[in-house]
Amino acid sequence: MGLIVQKYGGTSVADLDRIRNVAERVVRTYDNGHNVIVILSAMAGVTDKLIGLAASVTEAPDKREMDVLLATGEQTTSALLAMMLRSMNYPARSLLGHQAEVVTDCDFGNARIIEIGAKRMKELLEKRTIVVVAGFQGTDLQGNITTLGRGGSDTSAVAIAAALKADTCEIYTDVDGIYTADPNICHKARKLKEISYDEMLNMASLGAKVLQIRSVGFAKKYNVPVHVRSSFSEEEGTMVVNENSGMEQLMVSGVTHNKDEARITLKKVPDQPGIAAKIFSPIAETGIVVDMIIQNTRVGGQTDLTFTVPKADFKKTLEIQKRIAAEIGAEDVFGDDHIAKVSVIGVGMKNHSGVASIMFNTLARENINIIMISTSEIRISCIIEEKYTELAVRVLHTAFGLDAECETS
Ligand code: ADP
Ligand code: ASP
Ligand code: MG
């Protein structure tokens, strides 16, 4: 008998029929003799709806109250599943974040898990009760409800699996595994049998939202085997595990995209010591995370500076920068929130030259203009116009030999 953690995402619990489907899957695992902890998301679209409701009350909702509101989505689905399991004569209990002793810091809306007590979950499991936990939520040391950031139920699941030393953590979603690119936009994407924690960390950080990045960090740290699979089929999905010698070592192993960033440009900034600090410190102080930064070469003692921030922080950043531009004497500030970042990723890139040139040539052939470029040892990212995202992902996927029909084995 093992302990299996199963997490079901929004589409898997989108309505009562789907929650029934989840109940049946849970019961099958339970009847096979396993203990089961189920982590649930809110019904698909509910978190967005709650955010919309708050936005119609005020432009800047209080962060603590926002988390009280957002946590209700997961509270609903957990109660419904526990109710359904009990009506099927299975012992089941739902637990909210604080009842499952998920302790976080107090960064409302993006809280990090500090520890998981797990006492209550263990007591229930000892009695062979199916434990249903509301994902995405926890409680800070003052007892306030917190949420873990979008997609945070993945992290709840992996962290709980780690705390209870579960045998496996199954992430049930609306695709049947992790692919070489988002299968919803790249139909030739190939499903991977296995992916290493490190590669998945890169894919998640560059836009593959199939797993929240923090969940992959937890899985790597505590060595939790994660199985990403579909709640609508019986097919095996993708295992996220430690790197092993049997894994493919491709030059490029995946293509990702991210439409959640926006670009800000400061024109003709005086090129003097301390200017970058003046530009970026006020943004950092408000908790906004800057991603790419590009500074042009100096012309006549002035330079242009471009950087990206999350789309949600675009307006606020633009306001801050307008103020700073006036202070430091920059000529102009403008921005664009219709951009996307496409990236090619692969640990094999370390030993190959020419990846960048293939990427740039491929985009050029489609007349896609590259607005910004950033590279690391194992990835190259380009900012392009948002409307070309799907096209860029597809042509890059083909150019790097990843298309399903290119498979040789
Ligand atoms: P859930 O609600 O189950 O958590 P998400 O929408 O958060 O589901 O994540 C699943 C989605 O991730 C898929 O529908 C797919 O569009 C997207 N996705 C992005 N990149 C990938 C990838 N490389 N492999 C699989 N899915 C991906
Ligand atoms: N409901 C939350 C969201 O939509 C958390 C999750 O589904 O993982 O982001
Ligand atoms: Mg998700």
Coordinates of C-alpha atoms and ligand atoms in Angstrom, one line a residue:
M1 CA 0.0 0.0 0.0
G2 CA 1.3 3.4 -1.0
L3 CA 0.5 7.0 -0.6
I4 CA -0.6 8.7 -3.8
V5 CA -1.1 12.5 -4.1
Q6 CA -3.4 13.4 -7.0
K7 CA -3.9 17.0 -8.1
Y8 CA -6.8 17.9 -10.4
G9 CA -6.6 21.2 -12.3
G10 CA -9.4 23.6 -13.2
T11 CA -10.6 21.9 -16.4
S12 CA -10.7 18.5 -14.5
V13 CA -13.2 19.9 -12.0
A14 CA -15.0 22.4 -14.3
D15 CA -18.5 21.0 -13.5
L16 CA -20.2 18.3 -11.5
D17 CA -19.8 15.7 -14.2
R18 CA -16.1 16.3 -14.2
I19 CA -15.9 16.2 -10.4
R20 CA -17.7 12.9 -10.6
N21 CA -15.1 11.7 -13.0
V22 CA -12.5 12.8 -10.5
A23 CA -14.3 11.0 -7.7
E24 CA -14.3 7.8 -9.8
R25 CA -10.6 8.0 -10.4
V26 CA -9.8 8.7 -6.7
V27 CA -11.9 5.7 -5.6
R28 CA -10.2 3.4 -8.1
T29 CA -6.8 4.3 -6.6
Y30 CA -8.2 3.9 -3.1
D31 CA -9.8 0.5 -3.9
N32 CA -6.4 -0.7 -5.1
G33 CA -5.3 -0.3 -1.5
H34 CA -3.6 3.1 -1.6
N35 CA -4.1 6.0 0.7
V36 CA -5.0 9.1 -1.3
I37 CA -4.6 12.8 -0.8
V38 CA -6.5 14.8 -3.5
I39 CA -5.5 18.4 -4.1
L40 CA -8.0 20.5 -6.1
S41 CA -8.0 23.7 -8.1
A42 CA -11.0 25.9 -8.5
M43 CA -13.4 25.2 -11.4
A44 CA -11.9 26.5 -14.7
G45 CA -12.4 30.2 -15.0
V46 CA -13.5 30.8 -11.4
T47 CA -10.3 32.4 -10.2
D48 CA -10.4 34.8 -13.2
K49 CA -14.0 35.6 -12.4
L50 CA -13.2 36.4 -8.8
I51 CA -10.3 38.6 -10.0
G52 CA -12.8 40.4 -12.3
L53 CA -15.3 40.9 -9.4
A54 CA -12.6 42.5 -7.2
A55 CA -11.6 44.7 -10.1
S56 CA -15.2 46.0 -10.4
V57 CA -15.1 47.0 -6.7
T58 CA -11.8 48.8 -6.8
E59 CA -8.8 49.3 -9.1
A60 CA -6.4 48.3 -6.3
P61 CA -8.0 45.6 -4.1
D62 CA -6.5 45.1 -0.7
K63 CA -4.2 42.2 -1.1
R64 CA -5.2 40.4 2.1
E65 CA -8.9 40.6 1.2
M66 CA -8.1 39.5 -2.4
D67 CA -6.7 36.2 -1.0
V68 CA -9.7 35.7 1.2
L69 CA -11.8 36.0 -2.0
L70 CA -9.6 33.9 -4.3
A71 CA -9.4 31.0 -1.8
T72 CA -13.1 30.5 -2.2
G73 CA -12.7 28.9 -5.6
E74 CA -10.8 25.9 -4.2
Q75 CA -13.0 25.8 -1.1
T76 CA -16.0 25.1 -3.3
T77 CA -14.5 22.2 -5.3
S78 CA -13.0 20.5 -2.3
A79 CA -16.3 20.5 -0.4
L80 CA -18.1 19.2 -3.5
L81 CA -15.7 16.4 -4.1
A82 CA -15.6 15.3 -0.4
M83 CA -19.5 15.4 -0.4
M84 CA -19.6 13.3 -3.6
L85 CA -17.1 10.7 -2.2
R86 CA -19.1 10.5 1.0
S87 CA -22.3 10.0 -0.9
M88 CA -20.6 7.1 -2.7
N89 CA -20.0 5.7 0.8
Y90 CA -16.3 6.4 0.9
P91 CA -14.8 8.1 4.0
A92 CA -13.6 11.5 2.8
R93 CA -12.8 14.8 4.4
S94 CA -12.0 18.2 2.9
L95 CA -9.4 20.4 4.4
L96 CA -8.7 24.1 3.7
G97 CA -5.1 25.3 3.5
H98 CA -4.9 26.2 7.2
Q99 CA -6.5 22.9 8.2
A100 CA -4.0 21.0 6.2
E101 CA -1.4 23.2 8.0
V102 CA 0.1 24.7 4.9
V103 CA 2.1 27.6 6.4
T104 CA 3.3 30.3 4.1
D105 CA 5.0 33.7 4.3
C106 CA 2.7 36.8 4.2
D107 CA 3.3 37.7 0.5
F108 CA -0.4 37.8 -0.4
G109 CA -1.2 36.7 -3.9
N110 CA 2.3 35.1 -4.3
A111 CA 3.0 33.4 -0.9
R112 CA 5.7 30.8 -0.5
I113 CA 5.2 27.7 1.5
I114 CA 7.4 27.7 4.6
E115 CA 6.3 24.4 6.0
I116 CA 3.5 21.8 6.1
G117 CA 2.5 20.5 9.5
A118 CA 0.6 17.5 8.1
K119 CA -0.6 16.2 11.6
R120 CA -4.3 16.3 10.7
M121 CA -3.7 14.8 7.2
K122 CA -1.7 12.0 8.8
E123 CA -4.4 11.3 11.4
L124 CA -7.1 11.1 8.7
L125 CA -4.9 8.8 6.5
E126 CA -4.3 6.5 9.5
K127 CA -8.1 6.0 9.6
R128 CA -8.1 5.3 5.8
T129 CA -9.9 8.5 5.1
I130 CA -9.5 10.1 1.6
V131 CA -8.1 13.6 2.3
V132 CA -9.3 16.3 -0.1
V133 CA -7.2 19.5 0.2
A134 CA -8.0 22.9 -1.2
G135 CA -5.0 23.8 -3.4
F136 CA -3.5 27.2 -4.0
Q137 CA -4.0 28.4 -0.4
G138 CA -2.3 28.5 2.9
T139 CA -2.1 30.6 6.0
D140 CA 0.6 32.9 7.3
L141 CA 2.0 33.0 10.8
Q142 CA -0.7 35.5 11.8
G143 CA -3.5 33.2 10.6
N144 CA -4.3 35.2 7.5
I145 CA -5.4 33.3 4.4
T146 CA -2.8 33.5 1.6
T147 CA -2.6 32.2 -2.0
L148 CA 0.4 30.8 -3.8
G149 CA 0.2 32.6 -7.2
R150 CA -1.5 31.5 -10.4
G151 CA -1.2 27.8 -11.0
G152 CA -0.3 27.4 -7.3
S153 CA -2.3 24.2 -6.7
D154 CA 0.6 22.3 -8.5
T155 CA 2.8 23.6 -5.7
S156 CA 0.4 22.7 -3.0
A157 CA 0.3 19.1 -4.4
V158 CA 4.1 18.7 -4.7
A159 CA 4.8 20.3 -1.3
I160 CA 2.2 18.0 0.4
A161 CA 3.6 15.0 -1.4
A162 CA 7.1 16.0 -0.2
A163 CA 5.9 16.6 3.4
L164 CA 4.1 13.2 3.6
K165 CA 6.8 11.4 1.7
A166 CA 4.2 10.2 -0.9
D167 CA 5.2 7.5 -3.4
T168 CA 4.1 9.7 -6.3
C169 CA 2.5 13.0 -7.1
E170 CA 0.1 12.8 -10.0
I171 CA -0.8 16.1 -11.7
Y172 CA -4.1 15.6 -13.7
T173 CA -4.6 18.2 -16.3
D174 CA -6.2 18.8 -19.7
V175 CA -3.3 17.6 -21.8
D176 CA -1.9 14.1 -21.5
G177 CA 1.7 15.0 -20.6
I178 CA 4.5 17.4 -21.1
Y179 CA 5.3 18.2 -24.7
T180 CA 8.2 19.7 -26.6
A181 CA 5.9 22.8 -27.0
D182 CA 2.4 23.7 -25.9
P183 CA 0.3 21.1 -27.8
N184 CA -2.6 23.5 -28.0
I185 CA -0.7 25.7 -30.4
C186 CA 1.9 23.4 -31.9
H187 CA 0.1 20.4 -33.2
K188 CA 3.3 18.6 -34.1
A189 CA 4.6 18.8 -30.5
R190 CA 5.9 15.6 -29.2
K191 CA 4.9 14.1 -25.9
L192 CA 7.9 13.4 -23.6
K193 CA 8.1 10.1 -21.7
E194 CA 10.4 11.7 -19.1
I195 CA 11.8 15.2 -18.5
S196 CA 14.4 16.2 -15.9
Y197 CA 13.6 18.5 -13.1
D198 CA 16.1 21.0 -14.5
E199 CA 14.7 21.0 -18.0
M200 CA 11.2 21.4 -16.6
L201 CA 12.3 24.3 -14.4
N202 CA 13.6 26.0 -17.5
M203 CA 10.4 25.3 -19.5
A204 CA 8.2 26.5 -16.6
S205 CA 10.2 29.6 -16.1
L206 CA 9.9 30.5 -19.8
G207 CA 6.2 30.0 -20.1
A208 CA 5.2 26.3 -20.0
K209 CA 2.4 26.8 -17.5
V210 CA 1.6 23.0 -17.4
L211 CA 3.4 23.1 -14.0
Q212 CA 3.9 26.1 -11.8
I213 CA 7.6 26.7 -11.5
R214 CA 7.7 26.5 -7.7
S215 CA 6.2 23.0 -7.8
V216 CA 9.1 21.8 -9.9
G217 CA 11.5 23.4 -7.5
F218 CA 9.9 21.5 -4.6
A219 CA 9.9 18.3 -6.6
K220 CA 13.6 18.6 -7.3
K221 CA 14.6 19.6 -3.8
Y222 CA 12.7 16.7 -2.2
N223 CA 13.0 14.3 -5.0
V224 CA 9.3 13.8 -5.5
P225 CA 8.5 11.9 -8.7
V226 CA 5.8 13.9 -10.5
H227 CA 3.6 12.3 -13.1
V228 CA 1.8 14.8 -15.4
R229 CA -1.2 13.1 -17.1
S230 CA -4.7 13.6 -18.3
S231 CA -7.8 13.3 -16.2
F232 CA -9.7 12.3 -19.3
S233 CA -7.8 9.3 -20.4
E234 CA -5.9 6.3 -19.0
E235 CA -2.8 7.0 -21.0
E236 CA 0.6 7.2 -19.2
G237 CA 1.7 10.8 -19.1
T238 CA 5.2 12.3 -18.5
M239 CA 7.4 11.6 -15.5
V240 CA 9.4 14.6 -14.1
V241 CA 12.4 13.0 -12.5
N242 CA 16.1 13.4 -11.8
E243 CA 18.3 13.5 -14.9
N244 CA 19.4 10.0 -16.0
S245 CA 21.6 8.6 -18.6
G246 CA 18.7 7.2 -20.7
M247 CA 17.4 10.7 -21.4
E248 CA 17.6 12.2 -24.9
Q249 CA 20.3 14.8 -25.1
L250 CA 18.9 17.0 -27.9
M251 CA 20.5 20.3 -28.9
V252 CA 17.1 21.9 -28.3
S253 CA 14.5 19.9 -26.3
G254 CA 11.6 22.4 -26.2
V255 CA 10.1 25.6 -27.4
T256 CA 8.1 27.8 -25.1
H257 CA 6.2 31.0 -25.3
N258 CA 5.0 33.5 -22.8
K259 CA 2.5 36.2 -23.5
D260 CA 2.5 37.6 -19.9
E261 CA 5.2 40.2 -20.3
A262 CA 5.3 43.8 -21.4
R263 CA 8.1 46.0 -22.6
I264 CA 9.1 49.5 -21.4
T265 CA 11.7 51.7 -23.2
L266 CA 13.4 54.8 -21.8
K267 CA 14.8 56.9 -24.6
K268 CA 17.9 59.0 -24.4
V269 CA 18.8 58.3 -20.8
P270 CA 21.9 60.1 -19.6
D271 CA 24.7 57.5 -19.5
Q272 CA 26.2 58.1 -16.1
P273 CA 27.0 55.9 -13.0
G274 CA 23.9 55.4 -10.8
I275 CA 21.3 55.8 -13.5
A276 CA 20.4 52.1 -13.8
A277 CA 19.9 52.0 -10.0
K278 CA 17.6 55.1 -10.1
I279 CA 15.5 53.4 -12.8
F280 CA 15.3 49.9 -11.3
S281 CA 15.3 50.5 -7.5
P282 CA 11.8 52.0 -7.3
I283 CA 10.4 49.1 -9.4
A284 CA 12.0 46.6 -7.1
E285 CA 10.7 48.4 -4.1
T286 CA 7.1 47.9 -5.3
G287 CA 7.8 44.1 -5.7
I288 CA 7.7 44.2 -9.5
V289 CA 10.0 41.6 -11.1
V290 CA 12.0 42.8 -14.1
D291 CA 12.9 40.0 -16.6
M292 CA 15.0 41.1 -19.6
I293 CA 17.1 44.3 -19.7
I294 CA 18.9 45.7 -22.7
Q295 CA 21.0 48.9 -22.8
N296 CA 22.1 50.2 -26.1
T297 CA 25.6 51.5 -26.7
R298 CA 26.3 55.1 -25.8
V299 CA 25.7 57.8 -28.4
G300 CA 26.6 61.4 -27.4
G301 CA 26.5 60.6 -23.7
Q302 CA 23.0 59.1 -23.9
T303 CA 21.6 55.6 -24.2
D304 CA 18.3 53.8 -24.7
L305 CA 17.2 51.3 -22.1
T306 CA 14.5 48.6 -22.6
F307 CA 13.2 46.1 -20.1
T308 CA 10.3 43.7 -19.6
V309 CA 8.0 43.3 -16.6
P310 CA 4.9 41.1 -16.1
K311 CA 1.9 42.4 -18.1
A312 CA -0.1 42.8 -14.9
D313 CA 2.5 45.4 -13.7
F314 CA 2.7 47.3 -17.0
K315 CA 0.6 50.3 -16.2
K316 CA 2.2 50.8 -12.8
T317 CA 5.7 50.5 -14.1
L318 CA 5.0 53.0 -16.9
E319 CA 3.7 55.5 -14.3
I320 CA 6.8 55.0 -12.1
Q321 CA 9.1 55.4 -15.1
K322 CA 7.4 58.5 -16.3
R323 CA 8.2 60.1 -13.0
I324 CA 11.8 58.8 -13.1
A325 CA 12.4 59.9 -16.7
A326 CA 11.5 63.5 -15.6
E327 CA 13.9 63.2 -12.6
I328 CA 16.9 61.9 -14.6
G329 CA 16.2 63.9 -17.8
A330 CA 15.4 61.0 -20.1
E331 CA 13.8 62.1 -23.3
D332 CA 10.8 59.8 -23.4
V333 CA 9.2 56.7 -22.0
F334 CA 6.9 54.3 -23.9
G335 CA 5.8 50.7 -23.7
D336 CA 4.1 47.9 -25.5
D337 CA 2.1 45.1 -23.9
H338 CA 1.4 43.2 -27.1
I339 CA 4.6 41.3 -27.1
A340 CA 5.6 37.7 -26.5
K341 CA 8.7 35.9 -25.6
V342 CA 9.6 32.7 -27.5
S343 CA 12.4 30.6 -26.2
V344 CA 14.3 27.5 -27.3
I345 CA 15.7 25.4 -24.5
G346 CA 18.1 22.5 -24.3
V347 CA 20.9 21.4 -22.0
G348 CA 22.6 20.0 -25.2
M349 CA 23.0 23.6 -26.4
K350 CA 26.1 23.9 -24.2
N351 CA 28.0 21.8 -26.6
H352 CA 26.6 23.2 -29.9
S353 CA 27.3 26.4 -31.7
G354 CA 24.9 27.9 -34.2
V355 CA 21.6 27.5 -32.2
A356 CA 21.1 31.3 -32.1
S357 CA 21.7 31.6 -35.8
I358 CA 19.2 28.9 -36.6
M359 CA 16.7 30.7 -34.4
F360 CA 17.2 34.1 -35.9
N361 CA 17.2 32.8 -39.5
T362 CA 14.0 30.8 -38.9
L363 CA 12.2 33.9 -37.5
A364 CA 13.6 36.1 -40.3
R365 CA 12.3 33.7 -43.0
E366 CA 8.8 34.3 -41.6
N367 CA 9.4 38.1 -41.5
I368 CA 9.1 38.1 -37.7
N369 CA 11.0 41.0 -36.3
I370 CA 13.1 40.3 -33.1
I371 CA 12.6 43.1 -30.6
M372 CA 14.9 41.9 -27.8
I373 CA 17.2 38.9 -27.4
S374 CA 18.5 37.2 -24.2
T375 CA 20.6 34.1 -23.9
S376 CA 22.0 31.8 -21.3
E377 CA 24.0 28.6 -21.5
I378 CA 20.9 26.5 -22.1
R379 CA 18.3 28.8 -23.7
I380 CA 17.8 31.6 -26.2
S381 CA 14.8 33.9 -25.8
C382 CA 13.4 36.5 -28.3
I383 CA 10.8 39.1 -27.7
I384 CA 8.5 39.4 -30.8
E385 CA 5.2 40.9 -31.6
E386 CA 2.4 39.0 -29.8
K387 CA 0.5 38.2 -33.0
Y388 CA 3.4 36.1 -34.3
T389 CA 3.6 33.9 -31.2
E390 CA 1.9 30.7 -32.6
L391 CA 3.7 31.0 -35.9
A392 CA 7.1 31.5 -34.2
V393 CA 6.6 28.5 -32.0
R394 CA 5.7 26.2 -34.9
V395 CA 8.5 27.2 -37.2
L396 CA 11.1 27.0 -34.5
H397 CA 9.7 23.6 -33.4
T398 CA 10.2 22.4 -37.0
A399 CA 13.6 24.1 -37.5
F400 CA 15.0 22.3 -34.5
G401 CA 13.8 18.9 -35.6
L402 CA 11.3 18.5 -32.9
D403 CA 8.2 17.7 -34.9
A404 CA 6.5 14.5 -34.1
E405 CA 7.1 13.1 -37.6
C406 CA 10.8 13.7 -37.2
E407 CA 10.9 11.1 -34.5
T408 CA 13.4 8.4 -35.4
S409 CA 13.0 5.8 -32.6
Ligands
ADP1 P1 -4.6 23.0 -15.0 O1 -5.8 23.9 -15.0 O2 -4.9 21.5 -15.1 O3 -3.6 23.3 -14.0 P2 -3.1 24.5 -16.9 O4 -3.9 25.3 -17.9 O5 -2.5 25.3 -15.8 O6 -3.9 23.3 -16.4 O7 -1.9 23.8 -17.6 C1 -2.1 22.9 -18.7 C2 -1.9 23.7 -20.0 O8 -0.5 23.9 -20.1 C3 -2.2 22.9 -21.3 O9 -3.5 23.1 -21.6 C4 -1.3 23.6 -22.3 O10 -1.9 24.5 -23.1 C5 -0.2 24.3 -21.5 N1 1.1 24.0 -21.8 C6 2.1 25.0 -22.1 N2 3.2 24.4 -22.5 C7 3.0 23.0 -22.4 C8 3.9 21.9 -22.7 N3 5.2 22.1 -23.0 N4 3.4 20.7 -22.5 C9 2.1 20.5 -22.1 N5 1.2 21.5 -21.9 C10 1.7 22.8 -22.0
ASP2 N1 -7.1 28.4 -9.2 C1 -5.8 28.9 -9.2 C2 -5.5 29.5 -10.6 O1 -6.4 29.5 -11.5 C3 -4.7 27.9 -8.8 C4 -4.6 26.7 -9.7 O2 -5.5 26.4 -10.5 O3 -3.6 26.1 -9.6 O4 -4.4 30.0 -10.8
MG3 MG -2.2 24.9 -13.8

